[in-house]
Amino acid sequence: MAQYDVIIIGGGPGGYNAGIRAGQLGLKVAVVEKRVTLGGTCLNVGCMPSKALLHASELYEAAAGAEFATLGIEVKPKLNLVQMMKQKGESVTALTKGVEFLFKKNKVDWVKGAGKIVGQGKVEVTAEDGAVTTLEAANIVIATGSEPSPLPGVEVDQKRIVDSTGALSLPEVPKSLIVIGAGIIGLELGSVWRRLGAEVTVVEFLDRITPGMDAETAKTFQRSLTKQGIAFKLSSKVTTAKAGKSNVSLTVEPVAGGAAETLTADYVLLAIGRRPYTEGLGLESVGVVPDKRGFIPTDHFKTSAPGVWAIGDAILGPMLAHKAEEDAVACIEMIAGKWGHVDYNLVPSVVYTSPEVAWVGQTEEQLKEAGVTYKAGKFPFSANSRAKINHETEGFAKVLADAKTDEILGVHIVGPQAGEMIGEYCVAMAFKAASEDVARTCHPHPTRSEAGRQAAMGVEGWTMQA
């Protein structure tokens, strides 16, 4: 029986970062992963391949549409979908191989197969060929991630009705695509296929898109997507989906009641969220009971069982790769006898569409509900010199700060490179910065980041560029 200090079940952003950190701290560590490659959903069929297609489709649309022509570049691009998918695959392979290299560098053992807890300190690994190996360790970390949530009446066949994995590898550009769910994943993948030529309709149960996003930001974002050609059917629920040889028929009903209608499309993408992947892990063998949604209850990553820990999408909190990485570092450092902590209020969210949307901290709605008195500063990208020069003037940066102390409580950006810009505010908020701290910090000119500074100035009413 192989002996370790730590066994990690799952090789995604939570699991592989936990393995690397454990190796750095001198712990004898094994990561159990059943995929043929490391990296989990994020590297293999999530964050990374979707960004590859988002980037490629944005360049294609720029060349095919008015953007290149406006810049004086006259071309007539031809879409080669096979090559677009090939380069996506090559990028993903390079990343997963990179994680393998990091494992070797940090002396992390990758045990290939499906892991299952079979008692305190014991993990049974079943390889693809059926061979079973038992590992033993004082600490077991569950980092099994999540999977797409199902919807009754809509059966994913990965042919005509696909989830996020299938939507990354469609064999053709659909003439029409219906996306069920107006969350981040659905909007990102919907925008990819819209740019490549599909007619895209998004059906959403709620009366708004992107739940959890600041309401003003979400409205601006929806207007932009609508202008790009994406149609929205809000306050609507899908009750059935029937896949044929060449299309799918959906039955859609108003949430408030009323007559149902039938929508037809070449393909349907089901993207209503994700659920923790915690079944079949042998949790019952150590007395760990997930909640009704499948999340494992924890107290600073500790489960109810001694020596069993859980991180990432398997526990409550934002289901994001970078959150899982923070969990991983904190959990392993606690196992190693150090202090570990994650401030979930400072985990940023990003939608990698065009324009991008990024936010961190509290929304205006949350602050109002909590009775917090705040001030808001807002600056439009239409007044930002770099955005103007680059013809990317949609959106704004908004800073929310405590009315008494001026501490930054939330930042919301919809516009170019929003995902890159939000990092400045993550750092600022981690150090309890005031809006004035950012407002009085010199930013390079001309850059998009100046919009964030001008928004900070706006908290106290001295925005200078608009």
Coordinates of C-alpha atoms in Angstrom, one line a residue, residues 133-339:
T133 CA -4.5 0.3 -6.3
T134 CA -5.0 1.4 -2.7
L135 CA -3.2 4.5 -1.4
E136 CA -2.9 5.6 2.2
A137 CA -2.4 9.1 3.7
A138 CA -3.1 11.1 6.8
N139 CA -4.9 13.7 4.7
I140 CA -7.3 13.3 1.8
V141 CA -8.4 16.3 -0.2
I142 CA -11.5 16.2 -2.4
A143 CA -11.0 18.3 -5.5
T144 CA -13.4 16.7 -7.9
G145 CA -14.9 19.8 -9.4
S146 CA -18.2 20.0 -11.1
E147 CA -20.3 19.0 -14.1
P148 CA -23.0 20.7 -16.2
S149 CA -26.4 20.8 -14.5
P150 CA -29.1 18.8 -16.2
L151 CA -32.6 20.0 -17.0
P152 CA -35.7 17.8 -16.9
G153 CA -37.1 17.3 -20.4
V154 CA -33.8 18.2 -22.1
E155 CA -31.6 15.2 -22.7
V156 CA -28.1 16.0 -23.8
D157 CA -26.9 13.7 -26.6
Q158 CA -23.8 15.8 -27.6
K159 CA -25.0 15.7 -31.1
R160 CA -27.9 18.1 -31.5
I161 CA -28.4 18.9 -27.8
V162 CA -25.1 19.7 -26.3
D163 CA -23.7 20.9 -23.0
S164 CA -20.7 23.2 -22.7
T165 CA -18.3 20.4 -23.7
G166 CA -20.2 19.6 -26.9
A167 CA -20.5 23.3 -27.8
L168 CA -16.7 23.6 -27.9
S169 CA -16.5 21.0 -30.8
L170 CA -19.5 21.5 -33.1
P171 CA -18.8 20.0 -36.5
E172 CA -20.2 23.0 -38.3
V173 CA -21.3 26.5 -37.8
P174 CA -25.1 26.3 -37.0
K175 CA -27.5 28.3 -39.0
S176 CA -29.4 28.6 -35.7
L177 CA -28.4 27.9 -32.1
I178 CA -30.6 28.2 -29.0
V179 CA -28.9 28.6 -25.7
I180 CA -30.8 27.6 -22.6
G181 CA -29.4 29.8 -19.8
A182 CA -28.2 33.4 -19.8
G183 CA -25.2 32.8 -17.5
I184 CA -21.5 33.2 -18.2
I185 CA -20.9 29.9 -20.0
G186 CA -24.0 30.2 -22.3
L187 CA -23.3 33.8 -23.3
E188 CA -19.6 33.1 -24.0
L189 CA -20.2 30.1 -26.2
G190 CA -23.3 31.7 -27.8
S191 CA -21.2 34.7 -28.7
V192 CA -18.5 32.4 -30.3
W193 CA -21.0 30.8 -32.7
R194 CA -22.9 34.1 -33.3
R195 CA -19.6 35.7 -34.5
L196 CA -18.9 32.7 -36.8
G197 CA -22.3 33.1 -38.4
A198 CA -25.0 31.5 -36.3
E199 CA -28.4 33.0 -35.5
V200 CA -28.4 32.8 -31.7
T201 CA -31.4 33.0 -29.3
V202 CA -30.9 32.8 -25.5
V203 CA -33.8 31.5 -23.4
E204 CA -33.6 32.4 -19.7
F205 CA -35.8 31.5 -16.8
L206 CA -35.2 34.7 -14.9
D207 CA -36.2 38.2 -16.0
R208 CA -32.6 39.2 -16.5
I209 CA -29.3 37.9 -17.7
T210 CA -26.2 36.9 -15.7
P211 CA -27.6 36.5 -12.2
G212 CA -25.3 37.8 -9.5
M213 CA -24.0 40.6 -11.8
D214 CA -24.6 44.2 -10.8
A215 CA -28.0 45.1 -12.4
E216 CA -26.9 48.3 -14.2
T217 CA -23.9 46.4 -15.6
A218 CA -26.1 43.5 -16.7
K219 CA -28.5 45.8 -18.6
T220 CA -25.6 47.5 -20.4
F221 CA -24.1 44.1 -21.2
Q222 CA -27.4 42.8 -22.6
R223 CA -27.9 45.9 -24.8
S224 CA -24.5 45.3 -26.3
L225 CA -25.2 41.6 -27.0
T226 CA -28.5 42.4 -28.5
K227 CA -26.9 45.0 -30.8
Q228 CA -24.5 42.2 -31.8
G229 CA -27.4 40.1 -33.0
I230 CA -28.1 37.8 -30.0
A231 CA -31.9 37.5 -29.2
F232 CA -33.2 37.1 -25.7
K233 CA -36.3 35.4 -24.4
L234 CA -36.4 36.2 -20.7
S235 CA -38.8 34.9 -18.0
S236 CA -39.2 31.8 -20.1
K237 CA -38.8 28.1 -19.2
V238 CA -38.0 25.2 -21.5
T239 CA -40.2 22.2 -20.7
T240 CA -39.2 19.7 -23.5
A241 CA -36.6 19.3 -26.2
K242 CA -36.9 16.8 -29.1
A243 CA -33.8 16.2 -31.2
G244 CA -34.3 15.2 -34.8
K245 CA -31.7 14.3 -37.5
S246 CA -31.1 17.9 -38.5
N247 CA -32.7 20.1 -35.8
V248 CA -34.1 20.4 -32.3
S249 CA -37.6 21.5 -31.3
L250 CA -38.1 23.2 -28.0
T251 CA -41.3 23.8 -26.1
V252 CA -41.0 27.1 -24.2
E253 CA -43.5 28.6 -21.7
P254 CA -43.7 32.0 -20.0
V255 CA -42.7 31.7 -16.3
A256 CA -45.7 33.7 -15.3
G257 CA -48.0 31.4 -17.2
G258 CA -49.5 31.6 -20.7
A259 CA -49.4 29.8 -24.0
A260 CA -46.4 27.7 -24.8
E261 CA -44.5 28.1 -28.1
T262 CA -42.3 25.9 -30.1
L263 CA -38.8 27.1 -31.1
T264 CA -36.6 25.2 -33.6
A265 CA -32.9 25.4 -34.1
D266 CA -30.0 23.4 -35.7
Y267 CA -28.5 22.9 -32.2
V268 CA -29.3 23.5 -28.6
L269 CA -26.8 24.4 -25.9
L270 CA -27.9 23.6 -22.3
A271 CA -26.0 25.9 -20.0
I272 CA -28.0 26.5 -16.8
G273 CA -25.1 26.2 -14.5
R274 CA -23.0 23.5 -12.9
R275 CA -23.3 21.1 -10.0
P276 CA -20.6 19.6 -7.7
Y277 CA -19.2 16.3 -8.8
T278 CA -19.4 14.5 -5.4
E279 CA -21.3 11.2 -6.1
G280 CA -19.5 7.9 -6.1
L281 CA -16.6 9.1 -4.0
G282 CA -17.2 6.8 -1.0
L283 CA -17.9 9.7 1.2
E284 CA -20.3 7.5 3.3
S285 CA -17.3 5.4 4.3
V286 CA -16.0 8.2 6.4
G287 CA -19.4 9.7 7.4
V288 CA -19.3 12.8 5.1
V289 CA -22.8 13.8 3.9
P290 CA -23.2 16.3 1.0
D291 CA -26.1 18.8 1.2
K292 CA -29.1 18.4 -1.0
R293 CA -27.3 20.2 -3.9
G294 CA -24.3 17.9 -3.7
F295 CA -21.9 20.4 -2.0
I296 CA -19.7 19.1 0.8
P297 CA -20.1 21.0 4.1
T298 CA -16.7 22.3 5.4
D299 CA -15.2 24.5 8.0
H300 CA -12.1 26.1 6.6
F301 CA -11.9 23.2 4.1
K302 CA -12.2 20.6 6.9
T303 CA -15.1 18.1 6.5
S304 CA -16.9 16.3 9.3
A305 CA -14.4 13.4 8.9
P306 CA -10.9 13.8 10.5
G307 CA -8.2 14.1 7.8
V308 CA -10.7 14.6 5.0
W309 CA -10.7 18.0 3.3
A310 CA -12.6 19.5 0.4
I311 CA -12.0 22.5 -2.0
G312 CA -13.1 24.1 -5.2
D313 CA -16.4 23.4 -6.9
A314 CA -17.1 20.6 -4.4
I315 CA -17.7 23.1 -1.7
L316 CA -19.8 26.3 -1.4
G317 CA -18.5 29.5 -3.0
P318 CA -18.0 30.8 -6.5
M319 CA -17.5 27.9 -9.0
L320 CA -14.5 29.4 -10.6
A321 CA -11.0 28.0 -11.4
H322 CA -9.2 30.8 -9.6
K323 CA -11.3 30.3 -6.5
A324 CA -10.4 26.6 -6.6
E325 CA -6.7 27.6 -6.8
E326 CA -7.0 29.9 -3.7
D327 CA -8.8 27.1 -1.8
A328 CA -6.0 24.7 -2.8
V329 CA -3.2 26.8 -1.5
A330 CA -5.0 27.7 1.8
C331 CA -6.0 24.1 2.4
I332 CA -2.6 22.6 1.8
E333 CA -0.9 25.3 3.9
M334 CA -3.2 24.4 6.8
I335 CA -2.4 20.7 6.3
A336 CA 1.3 21.7 6.5
G337 CA 0.8 23.5 9.8
K338 CA 0.6 27.0 8.3
W339 CA -2.2 29.5 8.2

